[in-house]
Amino acid sequence: MATFTTKRIEALNVPGRYSDGNNLYLQVTKTGGKSWLFIYRWNGSQKEMGLGPFPAIGLADAREAARDALRLLKDRTNPQDPLAVRRAEEEAKREKPAFGVFAEQMLSDIELQWRNDKHRAQWRYTLREYCKPLWEMPVNDIDTQDVLKVLKPIWHTIPETASRLRGRVERVLDAAAAKGLRSRANPARWKGHLDHLLPKRHKLTRGHHAAMPYSEVPAFVQDLRQRENMSALALEFLILCAARSGEVLGMTWEEVDLDAKVWTVPARRMKAGREHRVPLTERAIEILDSVRLLSLLTSDSEQPKATGFVFRGATAGQLSVMSLTMQLRRMEKGHFTPHGFRSAFRDWCGEETDFAREIAEAALAHTVGDMTERAYRRGDALEKRRRLMDTWEGYLNCRRS
């Protein structure tokens, strides 16, 4: 008969082993530590199996674990050593690596086939950023619901990224199956599987991002400036620079020259694979000064210097892409996308200004003209683009309804 209650266990302070029945014992050490043991005999020898410390493992859980071990021990058709069974299960887990571990191994094996660093970085970024729910899961245990948990939050908001992510998860799981680490069907497969559970490809917004009309952007920016958080600052900076989300969120202090008022995005982080210089407006500088001051105030260094990512998340790492989308949702503008502000900027350039098309396209880091034309246009028109971005800022500073 069981003899323990939780109160009695808490009161025990004399070292020793105390039986609760069913081969379950509470061990109390000289220092007052308490833990559970399952003590039994197997092939004529006494064996002990630890069940965990008290109070992390409560009385009810310890009794349940002891009952499970006892069932293995006394199975009439196939008695088993509980300790050996546990060791086999732990070994099986070690043989089936976590999704994150295997994904990193696979990328190391195949990344040489990719022609540029940007593509390698995109693979790693999307898997690390969006597959966090899968990262620690054994690669063999991942099922359809696990994959949907990753895809559904971004399937409508950033469909192009979601589609690429699905294909990358499918490839990781296919590689795991090829190495004998998965025995189940691939839950990230599209045809005949996820195509029945998610909107079809042709229903997705491919190549077009829901853009706020440019006439509404000034009022939105004024509202955005009332929000004192890192996501709001990053989103306003994105709008001011007409930049892509990845360029802004991956921005580091080493890329910024505050004296020259220029942000230089390295080629490896640009979609076209070419370095891009961005002229910084007065308000963009103000945002960077605010973020830089916050960075210095939170630094532990005696001689602090802003380094690393400019726009940081709660854990001091890179601010996530989803944070910008969530900022729009909190402002009841979730039907628009961060990338859509580039379209709003381009529409404004064409409708409201006399700046040349080439200058507007250069501000967006778009390629203009054929190869011969580009060869003769060696400059990046930085100062002309600076005037354009200053005019854009002036437009944003005027409240519009």
mmCIF file of C-alpha atoms in Angstrom:
data_model
loop_
_atom_site.group_PDB
_atom_site.id
_atom_site.type_symbol
_atom_site.label_atom_id
_atom_site.label_comp_id
_atom_site.label_asym_id
_atom_site.label_seq_id
_atom_site.Cartn_x
_atom_site.Cartn_y
_atom_site.Cartn_z
ATOM 1 C CA MET A 1 0.000 0.000 0.000
ATOM 2 C CA ALA A 2 1.237 3.445 -0.871
ATOM 3 C CA THR A 3 2.502 5.390 2.126
ATOM 4 C CA PHE A 4 3.346 8.814 0.719
ATOM 5 C CA THR A 5 1.554 12.111 0.483
ATOM 6 C CA THR A 6 3.111 15.239 -0.984
ATOM 7 C CA LYS A 7 3.170 16.903 2.434
ATOM 8 C CA ARG A 8 4.988 13.956 3.981
ATOM 9 C CA ILE A 9 7.571 13.980 1.190
ATOM 10 C CA GLU A 10 8.184 17.688 1.698
ATOM 11 C CA ALA A 11 8.674 17.123 5.433
ATOM 12 C CA LEU A 12 11.182 14.274 5.033
ATOM 13 C CA ASN A 13 14.725 15.380 5.829
ATOM 14 C CA VAL A 14 16.404 12.201 7.144
ATOM 15 C CA PRO A 15 18.692 10.629 4.526
ATOM 16 C CA GLY A 16 17.606 7.238 3.274
ATOM 17 C CA ARG A 17 15.317 5.404 0.876
ATOM 18 C CA TYR A 18 11.590 5.254 1.529
ATOM 19 C CA SER A 19 9.265 2.784 -0.187
ATOM 20 C CA ASP A 20 5.951 3.796 -1.718
ATOM 21 C CA GLY A 21 5.121 0.297 -2.985
ATOM 22 C CA ASN A 22 5.242 -1.116 -6.534
ATOM 23 C CA ASN A 23 9.085 -0.927 -6.466
ATOM 24 C CA LEU A 24 8.968 2.876 -6.165
ATOM 25 C CA TYR A 25 11.333 4.540 -3.701
ATOM 26 C CA LEU A 26 12.024 8.104 -2.644
ATOM 27 C CA GLN A 27 15.716 8.749 -2.055
ATOM 28 C CA VAL A 28 16.716 11.539 0.345
ATOM 29 C CA THR A 29 20.376 12.613 0.330
ATOM 30 C CA LYS A 30 22.438 14.131 3.132
ATOM 31 C CA THR A 31 22.029 17.561 1.573
ATOM 32 C CA GLY A 32 18.241 17.214 1.507
ATOM 33 C CA GLY A 33 17.917 16.462 -2.203
ATOM 34 C CA LYS A 34 15.063 14.135 -3.148
ATOM 35 C CA SER A 35 14.642 11.903 -6.168
ATOM 36 C CA TRP A 36 12.646 8.894 -7.324
ATOM 37 C CA LEU A 37 14.015 5.390 -7.930
ATOM 38 C CA PHE A 38 12.493 2.276 -9.437
ATOM 39 C CA ILE A 39 14.342 -0.673 -7.796
ATOM 40 C CA TYR A 40 13.828 -4.154 -9.221
ATOM 41 C CA ARG A 41 15.513 -7.481 -9.952
ATOM 42 C CA TRP A 42 16.433 -8.676 -13.427
ATOM 43 C CA ASN A 43 18.234 -11.942 -14.210
ATOM 44 C CA GLY A 44 19.079 -12.398 -10.548
ATOM 45 C CA SER A 45 20.614 -8.946 -10.057
ATOM 46 C CA GLN A 46 19.211 -5.873 -8.353
ATOM 47 C CA LYS A 47 18.949 -2.841 -10.640
ATOM 48 C CA GLU A 48 17.980 0.785 -10.111
ATOM 49 C CA MET A 49 16.377 3.194 -12.565
ATOM 50 C CA GLY A 50 16.117 6.890 -11.774
ATOM 51 C CA LEU A 51 12.724 8.492 -12.442
ATOM 52 C CA GLY A 52 13.711 12.110 -11.801
ATOM 53 C CA PRO A 53 13.971 14.610 -8.941
ATOM 54 C CA PHE A 54 11.215 15.726 -6.589
ATOM 55 C CA PRO A 55 9.369 18.129 -6.836
ATOM 56 C CA ALA A 56 10.008 18.420 -10.604
ATOM 57 C CA ILE A 57 8.544 14.913 -10.798
ATOM 58 C CA GLY A 58 5.504 14.873 -8.533
ATOM 59 C CA LEU A 59 4.126 11.931 -6.603
ATOM 60 C CA ALA A 60 1.412 11.084 -9.161
ATOM 61 C CA ASP A 61 3.872 11.167 -12.079
ATOM 62 C CA ALA A 62 6.402 9.028 -10.207
ATOM 63 C CA ARG A 63 3.734 6.417 -9.428
ATOM 64 C CA GLU A 64 2.626 6.353 -13.065
ATOM 65 C CA ALA A 65 6.224 5.882 -14.238
ATOM 66 C CA ALA A 66 6.703 3.051 -11.736
ATOM 67 C CA ARG A 67 3.513 1.337 -12.936
ATOM 68 C CA ASP A 68 4.720 1.564 -16.564
ATOM 69 C CA ALA A 69 8.076 0.035 -15.625
ATOM 70 C CA LEU A 70 6.372 -2.691 -13.620
ATOM 71 C CA ARG A 71 4.149 -3.614 -16.580
ATOM 72 C CA LEU A 72 7.245 -4.115 -18.744
ATOM 73 C CA LEU A 73 8.871 -6.189 -16.040
ATOM 74 C CA LYS A 74 5.878 -8.470 -15.425
ATOM 75 C CA ASP A 75 4.558 -8.859 -18.958
ATOM 76 C CA ARG A 76 3.726 -12.584 -19.186
ATOM 77 C CA THR A 77 4.355 -12.910 -22.919
ATOM 78 C CA ASN A 78 7.379 -10.640 -23.263
ATOM 79 C CA PRO A 79 8.969 -9.432 -19.996
ATOM 80 C CA GLN A 80 11.498 -6.660 -20.542
ATOM 81 C CA ASP A 81 14.152 -4.863 -18.541
ATOM 82 C CA PRO A 82 12.726 -1.312 -18.033
ATOM 83 C CA LEU A 83 16.205 0.226 -17.957
ATOM 84 C CA ALA A 84 17.184 -1.490 -21.214
ATOM 85 C CA VAL A 85 13.949 -0.322 -22.852
ATOM 86 C CA ARG A 86 14.643 3.268 -21.788
ATOM 87 C CA ARG A 87 18.199 3.137 -23.119
ATOM 88 C CA ALA A 88 16.957 1.768 -26.455
ATOM 89 C CA GLU A 89 14.434 4.621 -26.719
ATOM 90 C CA GLU A 90 17.124 7.208 -25.950
ATOM 91 C CA GLU A 91 19.412 5.647 -28.523
ATOM 92 C CA ALA A 92 16.633 5.759 -31.115
ATOM 93 C CA LYS A 93 16.178 9.465 -30.420
ATOM 94 C CA ARG A 94 19.873 10.074 -30.896
ATOM 95 C CA GLU A 95 19.752 8.250 -34.216
ATOM 96 C CA LYS A 96 16.848 10.439 -35.394
ATOM 97 C CA PRO A 97 18.255 13.978 -35.341
ATOM 98 C CA ALA A 98 16.135 17.063 -34.818
ATOM 99 C CA PHE A 99 14.858 18.858 -37.912
ATOM 100 C CA GLY A 100 17.123 21.847 -37.271
ATOM 101 C CA VAL A 101 20.265 19.739 -36.871
ATOM 102 C CA PHE A 102 19.550 17.770 -40.030
ATOM 103 C CA ALA A 103 18.605 20.892 -42.019
ATOM 104 C CA GLU A 104 21.951 22.513 -41.151
ATOM 105 C CA GLN A 105 23.804 19.332 -42.134
ATOM 106 C CA MET A 106 21.938 19.111 -45.428
ATOM 107 C CA LEU A 107 22.642 22.744 -46.288
ATOM 108 C CA SER A 108 26.333 22.252 -45.600
ATOM 109 C CA ASP A 109 26.312 19.270 -47.956
ATOM 110 C CA ILE A 110 24.513 20.903 -50.886
ATOM 111 C CA GLU A 111 25.165 24.659 -50.664
ATOM 112 C CA LEU A 112 28.173 24.493 -53.007
ATOM 113 C CA GLN A 113 25.750 23.884 -55.874
ATOM 114 C CA TRP A 114 24.288 27.391 -55.419
ATOM 115 C CA ARG A 115 25.938 30.153 -57.387
ATOM 116 C CA ASN A 116 25.756 32.983 -54.880
ATOM 117 C CA ASP A 117 25.904 33.662 -51.158
ATOM 118 C CA LYS A 118 22.514 35.376 -51.210
ATOM 119 C CA HIS A 119 20.728 32.172 -52.213
ATOM 120 C CA ARG A 120 22.506 30.232 -49.475
ATOM 121 C CA ALA A 121 21.565 32.904 -46.940
ATOM 122 C CA GLN A 122 17.908 32.877 -48.048
ATOM 123 C CA TRP A 123 17.655 29.118 -47.514
ATOM 124 C CA ARG A 124 19.132 29.329 -44.041
ATOM 125 C CA TYR A 125 17.123 32.402 -43.075
ATOM 126 C CA THR A 126 13.723 31.048 -44.120
ATOM 127 C CA LEU A 127 14.282 27.692 -42.427
ATOM 128 C CA ARG A 128 15.590 29.230 -39.198
ATOM 129 C CA GLU A 129 13.041 32.052 -39.041
ATOM 130 C CA TYR A 130 9.824 30.265 -39.955
ATOM 131 C CA CYS A 131 10.518 26.653 -38.911
ATOM 132 C CA LYS A 132 11.076 27.353 -35.220
ATOM 133 C CA PRO A 133 8.155 25.036 -34.233
ATOM 134 C CA LEU A 134 9.933 22.205 -36.101
ATOM 135 C CA TRP A 135 13.506 23.007 -35.137
ATOM 136 C CA GLU A 136 13.783 20.730 -32.084
ATOM 137 C CA MET A 137 11.426 18.006 -33.313
ATOM 138 C CA PRO A 138 12.904 14.617 -34.356
ATOM 139 C CA VAL A 139 12.949 14.657 -38.141
ATOM 140 C CA ASN A 140 10.999 11.368 -38.248
ATOM 141 C CA ASP A 141 8.149 12.700 -36.084
ATOM 142 C CA ILE A 142 7.106 15.674 -38.227
ATOM 143 C CA ASP A 143 3.626 15.247 -39.705
ATOM 144 C CA THR A 144 1.164 17.275 -41.765
ATOM 145 C CA GLN A 145 -0.193 19.262 -38.838
ATOM 146 C CA ASP A 146 3.323 20.304 -37.861
ATOM 147 C CA VAL A 147 4.008 21.570 -41.396
ATOM 148 C CA LEU A 148 0.676 23.431 -41.519
ATOM 149 C CA LYS A 149 1.512 25.103 -38.206
ATOM 150 C CA VAL A 150 4.527 26.647 -39.943
ATOM 151 C CA LEU A 151 2.869 27.536 -43.258
ATOM 152 C CA LYS A 152 -0.593 28.800 -42.319
ATOM 153 C CA PRO A 153 0.490 31.996 -40.466
ATOM 154 C CA ILE A 154 2.285 33.277 -43.612
ATOM 155 C CA TRP A 155 0.374 31.588 -46.449
ATOM 156 C CA HIS A 156 -1.793 34.635 -47.165
ATOM 157 C CA THR A 157 0.431 37.452 -45.858
ATOM 158 C CA ILE A 158 3.695 36.555 -47.630
ATOM 159 C CA PRO A 159 2.628 33.851 -50.095
ATOM 160 C CA GLU A 160 5.808 33.830 -52.187
ATOM 161 C CA THR A 161 7.958 33.213 -49.119
ATOM 162 C CA ALA A 162 5.464 30.625 -47.842
ATOM 163 C CA SER A 163 5.579 28.721 -51.127
ATOM 164 C CA ARG A 164 9.374 28.693 -51.175
ATOM 165 C CA LEU A 165 9.453 27.630 -47.535
ATOM 166 C CA ARG A 166 7.138 24.695 -48.254
ATOM 167 C CA GLY A 167 9.451 23.497 -51.019
ATOM 168 C CA ARG A 168 12.486 23.822 -48.766
ATOM 169 C CA VAL A 169 10.874 21.869 -45.932
ATOM 170 C CA GLU A 170 9.865 19.198 -48.454
ATOM 171 C CA ARG A 171 13.450 18.924 -49.662
ATOM 172 C CA VAL A 172 14.835 18.632 -46.114
ATOM 173 C CA LEU A 173 12.383 15.841 -45.295
ATOM 174 C CA ASP A 174 13.076 14.086 -48.607
ATOM 175 C CA ALA A 175 16.783 14.169 -47.808
ATOM 176 C CA ALA A 176 16.071 12.712 -44.366
ATOM 177 C CA ALA A 177 14.096 9.873 -45.980
ATOM 178 C CA ALA A 178 16.947 9.230 -48.420
ATOM 179 C CA LYS A 179 19.272 8.749 -45.462
ATOM 180 C CA GLY A 180 16.873 6.358 -43.769
ATOM 181 C CA LEU A 181 15.901 8.856 -41.065
ATOM 182 C CA ARG A 182 12.230 9.022 -42.088
ATOM 183 C CA SER A 183 9.879 6.150 -42.844
ATOM 184 C CA ARG A 184 6.719 8.204 -43.405
ATOM 185 C CA ALA A 185 5.330 10.034 -46.439
ATOM 186 C CA ASN A 186 6.570 13.588 -46.882
ATOM 187 C CA PRO A 187 4.009 15.879 -45.128
ATOM 188 C CA ALA A 188 5.251 18.957 -47.034
ATOM 189 C CA ARG A 189 4.395 17.445 -50.439
ATOM 190 C CA TRP A 190 2.146 19.752 -52.477
ATOM 191 C CA LYS A 191 0.553 17.663 -55.236
ATOM 192 C CA GLY A 192 -2.036 15.271 -53.928
ATOM 193 C CA HIS A 193 -1.519 16.398 -50.330
ATOM 194 C CA LEU A 194 -1.172 20.030 -49.217
ATOM 195 C CA ASP A 195 -2.973 21.204 -52.358
ATOM 196 C CA HIS A 196 -6.123 19.813 -50.700
ATOM 197 C CA LEU A 197 -5.465 21.721 -47.462
ATOM 198 C CA LEU A 198 -4.178 25.123 -48.628
ATOM 199 C CA PRO A 199 -5.285 27.537 -51.392
ATOM 200 C CA LYS A 200 -4.117 26.491 -54.835
ATOM 201 C CA ARG A 201 -1.057 28.141 -56.325
ATOM 202 C CA HIS A 202 -3.026 30.214 -58.838
ATOM 203 C CA LYS A 203 -5.053 31.764 -56.016
ATOM 204 C CA LEU A 204 -1.966 33.123 -54.352
ATOM 205 C CA THR A 205 -0.733 36.669 -54.891
ATOM 206 C CA ARG A 206 2.413 35.954 -56.884
ATOM 207 C CA GLY A 207 4.669 38.850 -57.780
ATOM 208 C CA HIS A 208 2.220 41.473 -56.487
ATOM 209 C CA HIS A 209 1.991 42.809 -52.964
ATOM 210 C CA ALA A 210 -1.078 44.542 -51.543
ATOM 211 C CA ALA A 211 -0.058 48.199 -51.533
ATOM 212 C CA MET A 212 -1.538 51.095 -49.608
ATOM 213 C CA PRO A 213 -2.545 53.929 -51.984
ATOM 214 C CA TYR A 214 0.220 56.529 -51.859
ATOM 215 C CA SER A 215 -2.293 59.230 -50.909
ATOM 216 C CA GLU A 216 -2.940 57.371 -47.627
ATOM 217 C CA VAL A 217 0.711 56.828 -46.708
ATOM 218 C CA PRO A 218 1.388 60.270 -45.093
ATOM 219 C CA ALA A 219 -1.469 59.821 -42.588
ATOM 220 C CA PHE A 220 -0.297 56.279 -41.909
ATOM 221 C CA VAL A 221 3.257 57.497 -41.232
ATOM 222 C CA GLN A 222 1.962 60.148 -38.833
ATOM 223 C CA ASP A 223 0.084 57.436 -36.963
ATOM 224 C CA LEU A 224 3.142 55.179 -37.061
ATOM 225 C CA ARG A 225 5.252 57.861 -35.366
ATOM 226 C CA GLN A 226 2.978 57.678 -32.328
ATOM 227 C CA ARG A 227 4.028 54.050 -31.753
ATOM 228 C CA GLU A 228 7.202 53.853 -29.714
ATOM 229 C CA ASN A 229 8.519 50.405 -30.547
ATOM 230 C CA MET A 230 11.250 48.872 -32.690
ATOM 231 C CA SER A 231 8.833 47.447 -35.271
ATOM 232 C CA ALA A 232 7.289 50.865 -35.868
ATOM 233 C CA LEU A 233 10.714 52.478 -36.291
ATOM 234 C CA ALA A 234 11.828 49.759 -38.704
ATOM 235 C CA LEU A 235 8.632 50.045 -40.742
ATOM 236 C CA GLU A 236 8.901 53.841 -41.007
ATOM 237 C CA PHE A 237 12.556 53.510 -42.045
ATOM 238 C CA LEU A 238 11.499 50.987 -44.721
ATOM 239 C CA ILE A 239 8.914 53.451 -46.064
ATOM 240 C CA LEU A 240 11.340 56.385 -46.054
ATOM 241 C CA CYS A 241 13.971 54.397 -47.961
ATOM 242 C CA ALA A 242 11.531 52.505 -50.223
ATOM 243 C CA ALA A 243 13.550 49.432 -49.281
ATOM 244 C CA ARG A 244 12.733 45.745 -49.095
ATOM 245 C CA SER A 245 11.982 44.134 -45.717
ATOM 246 C CA GLY A 246 15.004 41.847 -45.863
ATOM 247 C CA GLU A 247 17.338 44.748 -46.628
ATOM 248 C CA VAL A 248 16.094 46.767 -43.641
ATOM 249 C CA LEU A 249 15.905 43.905 -41.149
ATOM 250 C CA GLY A 250 19.328 42.594 -42.134
ATOM 251 C CA MET A 251 20.874 46.056 -41.910
ATOM 252 C CA THR A 252 23.966 46.343 -39.688
ATOM 253 C CA TRP A 253 25.688 49.377 -38.212
ATOM 254 C CA GLU A 254 28.770 48.596 -40.286
ATOM 255 C CA GLU A 255 26.724 49.406 -43.413
ATOM 256 C CA VAL A 256 25.809 52.911 -42.216
ATOM 257 C CA ASP A 257 27.838 56.097 -42.704
ATOM 258 C CA LEU A 258 25.994 58.684 -40.621
ATOM 259 C CA ASP A 259 28.403 61.478 -41.589
ATOM 260 C CA ALA A 260 27.876 60.919 -45.322
ATOM 261 C CA LYS A 261 24.193 60.074 -44.742
ATOM 262 C CA VAL A 262 24.493 56.889 -46.783
ATOM 263 C CA TRP A 263 23.502 53.299 -46.122
ATOM 264 C CA THR A 264 25.401 50.829 -48.311
ATOM 265 C CA VAL A 265 23.690 47.453 -48.732
ATOM 266 C CA PRO A 266 26.261 44.828 -49.777
ATOM 267 C CA ALA A 267 25.694 42.856 -52.978
ATOM 268 C CA ARG A 268 25.136 39.599 -51.090
ATOM 269 C CA ARG A 269 22.001 41.062 -49.487
ATOM 270 C CA MET A 270 20.533 42.588 -52.634
ATOM 271 C CA LYS A 271 18.053 40.821 -54.881
ATOM 272 C CA ALA A 272 20.002 41.806 -58.010
ATOM 273 C CA GLY A 273 23.312 40.800 -56.438
ATOM 274 C CA ARG A 274 24.772 44.326 -56.746
ATOM 275 C CA GLU A 275 25.810 46.779 -54.025
ATOM 276 C CA HIS A 276 23.177 49.460 -53.456
ATOM 277 C CA ARG A 277 23.742 52.846 -51.844
ATOM 278 C CA VAL A 278 20.730 54.432 -50.148
ATOM 279 C CA PRO A 279 20.721 58.205 -49.434
ATOM 280 C CA LEU A 280 19.426 58.813 -45.918
ATOM 281 C CA THR A 281 16.942 61.617 -45.278
ATOM 282 C CA GLU A 282 16.831 63.709 -42.110
ATOM 283 C CA ARG A 283 14.044 61.621 -40.609
ATOM 284 C CA ALA A 284 15.878 58.386 -41.494
ATOM 285 C CA ILE A 285 18.922 59.733 -39.639
ATOM 286 C CA GLU A 286 16.713 60.633 -36.656
ATOM 287 C CA ILE A 287 15.426 57.052 -36.535
ATOM 288 C CA LEU A 288 18.961 55.662 -36.661
ATOM 289 C CA ASP A 289 20.088 58.076 -33.934
ATOM 290 C CA SER A 290 17.198 56.946 -31.714
ATOM 291 C CA VAL A 291 17.950 53.272 -32.270
ATOM 292 C CA ARG A 292 21.695 53.854 -31.840
ATOM 293 C CA LEU A 293 21.197 55.674 -28.532
ATOM 294 C CA LEU A 294 19.028 52.836 -27.260
ATOM 295 C CA SER A 295 21.709 50.350 -28.340
ATOM 296 C CA LEU A 296 24.417 52.247 -26.478
ATOM 297 C CA LEU A 297 22.306 52.654 -23.331
ATOM 298 C CA THR A 298 21.693 48.913 -23.147
ATOM 299 C CA SER A 299 25.344 47.985 -23.824
ATOM 300 C CA ASP A 300 27.438 46.414 -21.042
ATOM 301 C CA SER A 301 30.689 47.712 -22.538
ATOM 302 C CA GLU A 302 32.617 50.502 -20.775
ATOM 303 C CA GLN A 303 33.205 52.104 -24.187
ATOM 304 C CA PRO A 304 30.037 51.144 -26.030
ATOM 305 C CA LYS A 305 29.839 51.183 -29.802
ATOM 306 C CA ALA A 306 26.785 50.334 -31.882
ATOM 307 C CA THR A 307 27.460 47.069 -33.722
ATOM 308 C CA GLY A 308 25.484 44.220 -35.218
ATOM 309 C CA PHE A 309 21.909 44.517 -36.445
ATOM 310 C CA VAL A 310 20.371 47.995 -36.358
ATOM 311 C CA PHE A 311 16.790 46.899 -35.738
ATOM 312 C CA ARG A 312 16.911 44.247 -33.035
ATOM 313 C CA GLY A 313 14.265 41.967 -31.606
ATOM 314 C CA ALA A 314 13.540 41.230 -27.954
ATOM 315 C CA THR A 315 16.487 38.826 -27.714
ATOM 316 C CA ALA A 316 18.950 41.286 -29.350
ATOM 317 C CA GLY A 317 18.902 39.275 -32.578
ATOM 318 C CA GLN A 318 17.553 40.411 -35.923
ATOM 319 C CA LEU A 319 13.990 41.760 -35.856
ATOM 320 C CA SER A 320 11.726 39.229 -37.586
ATOM 321 C CA VAL A 321 9.896 39.792 -40.865
ATOM 322 C CA MET A 322 6.629 38.972 -39.133
ATOM 323 C CA SER A 323 7.102 41.906 -36.751
ATOM 324 C CA LEU A 324 6.441 44.374 -39.593
ATOM 325 C CA THR A 325 3.323 42.505 -40.672
ATOM 326 C CA MET A 326 2.089 42.419 -37.064
ATOM 327 C CA GLN A 327 2.695 46.176 -36.776
ATOM 328 C CA LEU A 328 0.378 46.718 -39.745
ATOM 329 C CA ARG A 329 -2.222 44.414 -38.198
ATOM 330 C CA ARG A 330 -2.105 46.248 -34.874
ATOM 331 C CA MET A 331 -2.852 49.450 -36.790
ATOM 332 C CA GLU A 332 -5.764 47.731 -38.602
ATOM 333 C CA LYS A 333 -3.854 47.832 -41.890
ATOM 334 C CA GLY A 334 -3.169 44.110 -42.092
ATOM 335 C CA HIS A 335 -4.635 43.887 -45.600
ATOM 336 C CA PHE A 336 -1.523 45.716 -46.842
ATOM 337 C CA THR A 337 2.031 44.340 -46.915
ATOM 338 C CA PRO A 338 5.349 45.994 -45.970
ATOM 339 C CA HIS A 339 6.665 45.343 -49.486
ATOM 340 C CA GLY A 340 3.654 47.183 -50.915
ATOM 341 C CA PHE A 341 5.088 50.525 -49.768
ATOM 342 C CA ARG A 342 7.635 50.228 -52.583
ATOM 343 C CA SER A 343 4.730 50.169 -55.038
ATOM 344 C CA ALA A 344 3.163 53.168 -53.302
ATOM 345 C CA PHE A 345 6.464 55.032 -53.619
ATOM 346 C CA ARG A 346 6.756 54.176 -57.311
ATOM 347 C CA ASP A 347 3.174 55.279 -58.008
ATOM 348 C CA TRP A 348 3.824 58.571 -56.208
ATOM 349 C CA CYS A 349 6.974 59.145 -58.275
ATOM 350 C CA GLY A 350 5.046 58.686 -61.513
ATOM 351 C CA GLU A 351 1.908 60.588 -60.553
ATOM 352 C CA GLU A 352 3.175 63.434 -58.372
ATOM 353 C CA THR A 353 6.754 64.237 -59.446
ATOM 354 C CA ASP A 354 8.828 65.086 -62.522
ATOM 355 C CA PHE A 355 11.760 62.886 -61.565
ATOM 356 C CA ALA A 356 13.012 60.716 -64.433
ATOM 357 C CA ARG A 357 11.874 57.121 -64.569
ATOM 358 C CA GLU A 358 15.487 55.945 -64.332
ATOM 359 C CA ILE A 359 15.947 57.787 -61.013
ATOM 360 C CA ALA A 360 12.800 56.269 -59.513
ATOM 361 C CA GLU A 361 13.812 52.785 -60.644
ATOM 362 C CA ALA A 362 17.327 53.271 -59.295
ATOM 363 C CA ALA A 363 15.874 54.283 -55.930
ATOM 364 C CA LEU A 364 14.146 50.896 -55.880
ATOM 365 C CA ALA A 365 17.398 49.150 -56.920
ATOM 366 C CA HIS A 366 15.707 47.957 -60.109
ATOM 367 C CA THR A 367 17.706 47.146 -63.226
ATOM 368 C CA VAL A 368 16.948 49.613 -66.044
ATOM 369 C CA GLY A 369 17.820 49.211 -69.741
ATOM 370 C CA ASP A 370 19.717 46.533 -71.638
ATOM 371 C CA MET A 371 23.295 45.454 -70.924
ATOM 372 C CA THR A 372 24.822 48.028 -73.320
ATOM 373 C CA GLU A 373 22.827 50.895 -71.790
ATOM 374 C CA ARG A 374 23.784 49.823 -68.276
ATOM 375 C CA ALA A 375 27.461 49.610 -69.246
ATOM 376 C CA TYR A 376 27.457 53.300 -70.228
ATOM 377 C CA ARG A 377 25.484 54.328 -67.127
ATOM 378 C CA ARG A 378 28.247 53.626 -64.607
ATOM 379 C CA GLY A 379 27.113 55.933 -61.796
ATOM 380 C CA ASP A 380 24.268 55.249 -59.383
ATOM 381 C CA ALA A 381 22.861 58.822 -59.433
ATOM 382 C CA LEU A 382 23.177 59.051 -55.658
ATOM 383 C CA GLU A 383 22.690 62.812 -55.374
ATOM 384 C CA LYS A 384 19.733 62.828 -57.770
ATOM 385 C CA ARG A 385 18.211 60.017 -55.734
ATOM 386 C CA ARG A 386 18.911 61.974 -52.563
ATOM 387 C CA ARG A 387 16.752 64.829 -53.890
ATOM 388 C CA LEU A 388 14.045 62.331 -54.755
ATOM 389 C CA MET A 389 14.062 60.753 -51.282
ATOM 390 C CA ASP A 390 14.065 64.179 -49.605
ATOM 391 C CA THR A 391 10.988 65.082 -51.686
ATOM 392 C CA TRP A 392 9.346 61.793 -50.662
ATOM 393 C CA GLU A 393 10.006 62.577 -47.006
ATOM 394 C CA GLY A 394 8.515 66.033 -47.436
ATOM 395 C CA TYR A 395 5.389 64.439 -48.915
ATOM 396 C CA LEU A 396 5.151 62.014 -45.986
ATOM 397 C CA ASN A 397 5.454 64.832 -43.467
ATOM 398 C CA CYS A 398 2.213 66.407 -44.755
ATOM 399 C CA ARG A 399 -0.769 64.764 -43.147
ATOM 400 C CA ARG A 400 -3.273 63.495 -45.730
ATOM 401 C CA SER A 401 -6.740 62.060 -45.164
#
